[in-house]
Amino acid sequence: MELELRDYIQIIRKRIWLIIATVLLCSLAAGVFSVFFIDPTYEASTKIIVNRTASEAQPNNLDLNEINSNLSLINTYKEIIKTPAIMDAVAQRYPQFNMTADELIKKVSVSSVNNTQVMTLVVQDGSYRQAAEIVNAVSQVFKDQIPSIFKVENVSILNLANLEPKVAPGPVKPNTVLNIAIAFVVSLVVVVGIALLLEYLDDSIKTEADVKKLLGVPVIGQIVRLDAEELQETTSTKSTTKAGEINHVQVGK
């Protein structure tokens, strides 16, 4: 059976309260779960630039090949940062973090903007200060260790994470608004799909329009179904009416 647009609208209107209740319940559940059951996560970041070596740096002298070489090194440096060669040194130099090299590697993410010599280090943690201290430590250790690994000094830290910002940073996770929006959209799609499926599986005939659509003929009569209580009320009404007619006839005689 093919359904037209108006049929879909009728199906949705038929189960509109089920749809509304389900969507509201799922959205509310997502909001409550995000606020009360997900621990907030804070983020701190630093920026590192890969530039020319100190021995080769000369004022007003830009070497395009050298810049391209530094750009190609960024991918290598991104991998080096997340290795035990760096993280072991961080764990040893900063025992207050109480983290192993593997734990530090999982916390740090490194990214770079295309065609730039800048890398961004990001650390997420349940405490903003802890995240800032870790990302600063990793950046500093990387800057100190890279000369012994590559025998060059072409890494500089552009900025460190602020340990005591004037405005307290908000958590980056959970994003309550986003979670509620996702729950709203997903629940709406699912419940509408369920409503359409229920309508598709329901092959009962309920209205005159269903009969006409199925058989192609008009309805000329209806048989009303009564439950026991309605049948008893109908029988009592008929009995009372019949008794009144008999009395009327007797009075007439």
GROMACS .gro file of N, CA, C and O in nm, residues 10 16 21-22 44 46 50 61 64 75-76 90 94 96 110 126 133 137 139 157 165 197 205 216 230 243 247 252:
model
  112
   10GLN      N    1  -0.132   1.220   0.877
   10GLN     CA    2  -0.239   1.163   0.960
   10GLN      C    3  -0.184   1.062   1.059
   10GLN      O    4  -0.227   1.056   1.174
   16ILE      N    5   0.061   1.159   1.790
   16ILE     CA    6   0.138   1.278   1.823
   16ILE      C    7   0.181   1.281   1.969
   16ILE      O    8   0.293   1.322   2.002
   21ALA      N    9   0.583   1.273   2.390
   21ALA     CA   10   0.626   1.220   2.519
   21ALA      C   11   0.762   1.151   2.508
   21ALA      O   12   0.850   1.168   2.594
   22THR      N   13   0.783   1.075   2.401
   22THR     CA   14   0.909   1.004   2.384
   22THR      C   15   1.025   1.101   2.364
   22THR      O   16   1.133   1.087   2.424
   44ALA      N   17   4.354   2.235   2.829
   44ALA     CA   18   4.457   2.338   2.825
   44ALA      C   19   4.548   2.309   2.706
   44ALA      O   20   4.565   2.193   2.667
   46THR      N   21   4.908   2.447   2.450
   46THR     CA   22   5.025   2.530   2.423
   46THR      C   23   5.052   2.527   2.273
   46THR      O   24   5.001   2.440   2.201
   50VAL      N   25   5.813   2.544   1.486
   50VAL     CA   26   5.935   2.486   1.429
   50VAL      C   27   5.994   2.591   1.337
   50VAL      O   28   5.937   2.626   1.233
   61ASN      N   29   6.665   3.717   0.597
   61ASN     CA   30   6.709   3.614   0.504
   61ASN      C   31   6.615   3.494   0.515
   61ASN      O   32   6.624   3.416   0.609
   64LEU      N   33   6.316   2.958   0.131
   64LEU     CA   34   6.193   2.882   0.110
   64LEU      C   35   6.215   2.733   0.130
   64LEU      O   36   6.131   2.663   0.187
   75ASN      N   37   5.541   1.676   1.104
   75ASN     CA   38   5.481   1.544   1.121
   75ASN      C   39   5.572   1.452   1.202
   75ASN      O   40   5.525   1.371   1.284
   76THR      N   41   5.702   1.464   1.180
   76THR     CA   42   5.796   1.384   1.259
   76THR      C   43   5.793   1.425   1.405
   76THR      O   44   5.791   1.340   1.496
   90VAL      N   45   5.921   1.337   3.103
   90VAL     CA   46   5.819   1.415   3.173
   90VAL      C   47   5.782   1.347   3.304
   90VAL      O   48   5.771   1.412   3.410
   94TYR      N   49   5.861   1.533   3.653
   94TYR     CA   50   5.742   1.584   3.724
   94TYR      C   51   5.671   1.466   3.792
   94TYR      O   52   5.563   1.425   3.750
   96GLN      N   53   5.507   1.466   4.053
   96GLN     CA   54   5.382   1.506   4.116
   96GLN      C   55   5.259   1.472   4.032
   96GLN      O   56   5.148   1.465   4.085
  110VAL      N   57   4.824   1.612   1.961
  110VAL     CA   58   4.905   1.710   1.888
  110VAL      C   59   4.842   1.732   1.751
  110VAL      O   60   4.805   1.637   1.682
  126GLY      N   61   4.037   1.619   3.436
  126GLY     CA   62   3.926   1.659   3.522
  126GLY      C   63   3.952   1.788   3.596
  126GLY      O   64   3.859   1.849   3.648
  133GLU      N   65   4.928   2.226   3.376
  133GLU     CA   66   5.061   2.187   3.422
  133GLU      C   67   5.120   2.076   3.335
  133GLU      O   68   5.239   2.077   3.301
  137ALA      N   69   5.445   2.110   3.091
  137ALA     CA   70   5.559   2.022   3.118
  137ALA      C   71   5.602   1.947   2.992
  137ALA      O   72   5.721   1.938   2.961
  139SER      N   73   5.550   2.033   2.681
  139SER     CA   74   5.609   2.128   2.586
  139SER      C   75   5.752   2.163   2.623
  139SER      O   76   5.841   2.168   2.535
  157ILE      N   77   5.878   2.760   2.207
  157ILE     CA   78   5.742   2.759   2.263
  157ILE      C   79   5.682   2.899   2.246
  157ILE      O   80   5.737   2.997   2.298
  165PRO      N   81   4.413   3.152   3.516
  165PRO     CA   82   4.341   3.249   3.432
  165PRO      C   83   4.248   3.336   3.516
  165PRO      O   84   4.198   3.294   3.621
  197LEU      N   85   0.594   0.226   1.138
  197LEU     CA   86   0.600   0.080   1.135
  197LEU      C   87   0.475   0.019   1.197
  197LEU      O   88   0.419  -0.078   1.144
  205ILE      N   89  -0.938  -0.278   1.014
  205ILE     CA   90  -1.024  -0.175   0.952
  205ILE      C   91  -1.098  -0.103   1.063
  205ILE      O   92  -1.170  -0.165   1.142
  216GLY      N   93  -1.321  -0.033  -0.224
  216GLY     CA   94  -1.362   0.052  -0.335
  216GLY      C   95  -1.512   0.069  -0.349
  216GLY      O   96  -1.562   0.105  -0.456
  230GLU      N   97  -2.288  -0.143   2.854
  230GLU     CA   98  -2.373  -0.069   2.759
  230GLU      C   99  -2.492  -0.153   2.717
  230GLU      O  100  -2.604  -0.101   2.699
  243ALA      N  101  -4.268  -0.099   2.917
  243ALA     CA  102  -4.361  -0.096   3.030
  243ALA      C  103  -4.444   0.031   3.029
  243ALA      O  104  -4.564   0.031   3.057
  247ASN      N  105  -4.859   0.050   3.016
  247ASN     CA  106  -4.937   0.128   3.113
  247ASN      C  107  -5.023   0.230   3.042
  247ASN      O  108  -5.139   0.255   3.081
  252GLY      N  109  -5.559   0.399   2.884
  252GLY     CA  110  -5.649   0.436   2.775
  252GLY      C  111  -5.778   0.355   2.778
  252GLY      O  112  -5.885   0.405   2.747
   0.00000   0.00000   0.00000
